């Protein structure tokens, strides 16, 4: 199985439109489903923007691809070969949806979830056939980050995993095959970094801007090319052992949520969506910053694609 002829993306929020744009680019007839007509209308515009970004990346267009935005779930699922669930991160919502999907799709349809960390096995506990449920965690923005985490649940078959890996490779992405752990790989590592950064902010060690600069150039620049395991070899395992022996004990081991984050969320300062979070955004600044980020990701992907993997 390569690119599915018909695919369904359920959830038209932050991830769904980009996922749909990429699949359609490679020839899939994509149905994007959501319970909100307003969300679907917005998603149509976002998908068009994602498609324009794929033009900038010179991603080839395979004939036959299309996107339909459909509020009727039954119509969105009719004849589908792959279902990607991308609704909010609430396990009970996901369980309900998975039961609905399972009841109407064919027996050979892969049901994938874009959850960013909910255990696949927990989500499939009430399914009649959890063996076809699998984690397919896209990194945001999904049409720009060419890597997908593939996670089997307790009952997921090897055949389903193999088919999904084949699909991911068919549209030029890297499939990272993982065992099931809370948060998976990407978010476990990312949240460890953010926990330490927030701790340093709370201690007054540096400003938000200086922290971002340090991580961007001191860590992100290197890791984008090298990767942490290869970096260990470059630095020398003896050096790592020496530094870790005194530094690890001083790193943050906060098991709760940062007090800084709790204070901001209690004040409804949620970041770009409200105009204030770790930074404050003036009129028009959020859209401008988002555009800068997309341009940066496009340029970086082009460069990284030319570097031999290590």
XYZ file of C-alpha atoms in Angstrom:
310
model
C 0.000 0.000 0.000
C 1.381 3.382 -0.974
C -0.600 6.621 -0.964
C -4.268 5.799 -0.266
C -6.616 6.674 -3.097
C -9.106 8.045 -0.537
C -8.123 9.348 2.908
C -10.142 10.972 5.676
C -8.818 13.508 8.167
C -11.158 14.027 11.112
C -10.493 17.316 12.884
C -9.946 20.521 10.926
C -8.076 22.480 13.588
C -4.371 23.280 13.710
C -3.079 20.043 12.120
C -5.818 18.701 9.850
C -5.547 21.190 6.948
C -1.774 20.751 6.582
C -2.062 16.960 6.674
C -4.782 17.096 4.020
C -2.761 19.422 1.786
C 0.210 17.069 1.803
C -1.804 13.905 1.119
C -3.696 15.611 -1.702
C -0.400 16.740 -3.181
C 0.577 13.101 -3.587
C -2.630 12.090 -5.332
C -4.995 11.215 -2.495
C -8.636 12.260 -2.525
C -8.867 13.736 0.971
C -12.032 14.383 2.934
C -11.590 16.748 5.883
C -14.335 16.321 8.461
C -15.293 18.489 11.427
C -18.451 19.114 13.424
C -18.086 22.889 12.929
C -18.887 24.528 9.595
C -16.969 27.598 10.756
C -13.854 25.519 11.473
C -14.164 23.827 8.070
C -14.362 27.199 6.304
C -11.234 28.376 8.092
C -9.492 25.068 7.367
C -10.086 25.507 3.652
C -8.085 28.733 3.720
C -5.340 27.162 5.844
C -5.066 24.203 3.472
C -4.696 26.595 0.525
C -1.874 28.338 2.361
C -0.226 25.003 3.109
C -0.439 24.076 -0.553
C 1.245 27.350 -1.495
C 4.051 26.542 0.946
C 4.487 23.126 -0.710
C 4.922 25.029 -3.985
C 7.826 26.905 -2.389
C 9.380 23.578 -1.428
C 9.010 22.317 -5.011
C 7.020 19.326 -3.788
C 5.791 17.448 -6.883
C 2.088 17.246 -7.667
C 0.701 13.770 -8.317
C -2.457 13.825 -10.491
C -5.775 12.912 -8.891
C -5.341 14.632 -5.537
C -8.128 16.754 -4.077
C -9.557 18.040 -0.803
C -13.231 18.157 0.151
C -14.347 19.799 3.401
C -17.266 17.750 4.701
C -19.372 18.224 7.839
C -21.175 14.894 7.309
C -18.931 12.264 8.900
C -20.543 9.341 7.085
C -19.864 10.965 3.705
C -16.292 11.770 4.751
C -15.688 8.120 5.643
C -17.388 6.533 2.641
C -14.856 4.453 0.690
C -11.871 5.677 2.695
C -8.683 3.625 2.912
C -6.991 5.582 5.694
C -8.484 7.553 8.595
C -6.365 10.076 10.481
C -7.910 11.313 13.735
C -6.738 14.834 14.603
C -9.289 16.077 17.144
C -8.456 17.753 20.505
C -6.296 15.895 23.034
C -9.132 14.553 25.197
C -9.126 10.783 25.512
C -12.868 10.364 25.993
C -13.581 12.391 22.855
C -11.108 10.269 20.941
C -12.559 6.996 22.253
C -16.042 8.047 21.181
C -14.854 9.055 17.737
C -12.834 5.875 17.210
C -15.907 3.771 18.019
C -17.938 5.752 15.482
C -15.287 5.374 12.816
C -14.735 1.681 13.421
C -18.441 0.964 13.031
C -18.645 2.277 9.460
C -15.285 1.802 7.707
C -14.064 -1.341 5.995
C -12.225 -4.043 7.911
C -8.941 -3.328 6.119
C -8.945 0.430 6.800
C -6.076 1.716 8.936
C -7.244 4.010 11.729
C -4.425 6.330 12.743
C -4.369 8.868 15.563
C -2.348 12.063 15.544
C -2.329 12.221 19.343
C 0.772 13.940 20.676
C 1.114 11.670 23.680
C -2.012 9.785 24.808
C -1.145 6.056 24.926
C -2.475 4.262 21.855
C -3.441 1.236 23.943
C -5.627 3.374 26.225
C -7.408 4.938 23.260
C -8.182 1.530 21.764
C -9.497 -0.201 24.886
C -13.133 0.105 23.838
C -12.585 -0.701 20.167
C -13.770 -4.016 18.776
C -10.631 -4.236 16.632
C -7.796 -2.264 18.284
C -5.314 -4.177 16.151
C -5.786 -1.640 13.339
C -5.357 1.444 15.516
C -1.903 3.023 15.338
C -0.220 6.260 16.342
C 0.732 8.596 13.493
C 2.113 11.665 15.228
C 2.841 14.499 12.810
C 5.018 17.396 13.940
C 3.467 20.859 13.612
C 3.268 22.304 10.977
C 2.611 18.886 9.410
C 3.137 19.891 5.778
C 6.581 21.287 6.627
C 8.204 18.885 9.095
C 9.112 15.730 7.103
C 9.049 13.288 10.015
C 6.241 11.213 11.525
C 6.337 9.127 14.688
C 4.780 5.683 14.156
C 3.649 4.046 17.396
C 2.028 0.641 17.819
C -0.466 0.077 20.598
C -0.598 -3.111 22.617
C -2.767 -4.830 19.993
C -1.603 -3.117 16.774
C -0.461 -5.675 14.221
C 2.911 -5.627 12.500
C 1.067 -5.559 9.167
C -0.683 -2.285 10.042
C 2.620 -0.761 11.148
C 4.339 -1.879 7.955
C 1.550 -0.428 5.785
C 1.675 2.916 7.572
C 5.459 3.110 7.228
C 5.040 2.458 3.505
C 2.507 5.285 3.236
C 4.758 7.717 5.118
C 7.734 6.911 2.894
C 5.563 7.258 -0.216
C 5.164 11.002 0.392
C 8.842 11.461 1.190
C 8.714 11.634 4.978
C 10.880 9.831 7.521
C 9.018 7.259 9.641
C 10.347 7.073 13.206
C 9.257 3.711 14.634
C 8.845 3.762 18.408
C 7.627 1.745 21.337
C 4.661 3.174 23.214
C 5.654 5.579 25.997
C 3.741 8.652 27.268
C 4.533 11.655 25.081
C 6.435 9.537 22.560
C 9.991 10.613 21.643
C 9.572 14.108 20.241
C 7.466 15.557 23.029
C 9.429 13.836 25.795
C 12.626 15.488 24.592
C 10.951 18.805 23.759
C 9.236 19.053 27.139
C 12.494 18.239 28.937
C 14.101 21.185 27.132
C 11.186 23.510 27.848
C 11.094 22.455 31.510
C 14.742 23.426 31.934
C 14.258 26.696 30.023
C 11.268 27.675 32.177
C 13.237 26.839 35.306
C 16.061 29.121 34.175
C 13.538 31.906 33.460
C 12.025 31.522 36.928
C 15.491 31.670 38.504
C 16.239 34.898 36.607
C 19.229 33.356 34.830
C 18.321 34.853 31.450
C 15.513 36.595 29.561
C 13.126 34.815 27.210
C 14.849 36.345 24.203
C 18.346 35.368 25.313
C 17.180 31.825 26.049
C 15.611 31.536 22.604
C 18.816 32.841 21.004
C 20.955 30.361 22.946
C 18.772 27.384 22.061
C 18.395 28.412 18.409
C 22.101 28.823 17.722
C 23.814 26.897 20.509
C 21.646 23.760 20.433
C 19.117 23.817 17.607
C 21.668 24.675 14.919
C 23.885 21.741 15.858
C 21.162 19.197 16.541
C 19.410 19.940 13.257
C 22.480 18.645 11.449
C 24.036 16.185 13.877
C 21.451 14.641 16.205
C 22.032 14.095 19.936
C 23.423 10.551 19.739
C 25.949 11.510 17.049
C 26.777 14.637 19.050
C 27.771 12.404 21.974
C 30.276 10.660 19.749
C 31.611 13.960 18.424
C 32.073 15.446 21.887
C 33.443 12.227 23.374
C 31.566 9.957 25.766
C 34.206 10.576 28.418
C 33.499 14.322 28.239
C 29.776 13.720 28.557
C 30.313 11.404 31.522
C 32.461 13.991 33.267
C 30.055 16.920 32.773
C 26.910 14.857 33.472
C 28.376 13.636 36.755
C 28.009 17.109 38.288
C 25.495 18.854 35.998
C 22.635 16.332 35.957
C 21.998 16.694 39.668
C 21.481 20.438 39.218
C 18.984 20.212 36.356
C 15.295 20.821 36.961
C 13.322 17.783 38.082
C 10.012 19.658 38.371
C 7.227 17.085 38.144
C 4.413 19.613 37.978
C 3.741 22.585 35.724
C 5.978 25.659 35.739
C 4.671 28.385 38.068
C 5.340 30.916 35.287
C 3.083 29.031 32.896
C 0.387 28.574 35.554
C 0.393 32.318 36.303
C 0.080 33.263 32.620
C -2.682 30.781 31.832
C -4.658 31.894 34.882
C -4.568 35.401 33.393
C -5.712 34.036 29.996
C -2.362 34.958 28.481
C -2.050 31.930 26.222
C 0.495 33.065 23.648
C -0.133 34.011 20.034
C -3.811 33.051 20.204
C -4.459 35.820 22.769
C -1.698 38.269 21.831
C 0.344 37.737 24.977
C 2.222 34.847 26.592
C 5.964 34.533 27.040
C 6.098 37.529 24.673
C 3.652 40.370 23.983
C 2.410 40.815 20.408
C 1.210 44.092 18.969
C -1.369 44.562 16.221
C -0.476 42.477 13.168
C 2.596 41.063 14.871
C 1.255 37.525 15.308
C 0.591 37.060 11.586
C 3.962 38.577 10.737
C 5.746 36.296 13.181
C 3.926 33.233 11.851
C 4.966 34.194 8.313
C 8.583 34.587 9.449
C 8.480 31.141 11.059
C 7.082 29.494 7.919
C 9.717 31.176 5.732
C 12.420 30.061 8.137
C 11.169 26.475 8.182
C 10.978 26.382 4.377
C 14.529 27.685 4.005
C 15.884 25.357 6.699
C 14.186 22.297 5.211
C 15.689 23.035 1.814
C 19.167 23.210 3.299
C 18.776 20.162 5.571
C 17.440 18.125 2.651
C 20.778 18.577 0.889
C 22.839 17.404 3.881
C 23.735 13.722 4.085
C 21.933 12.128 7.047
C 24.122 11.283 10.015
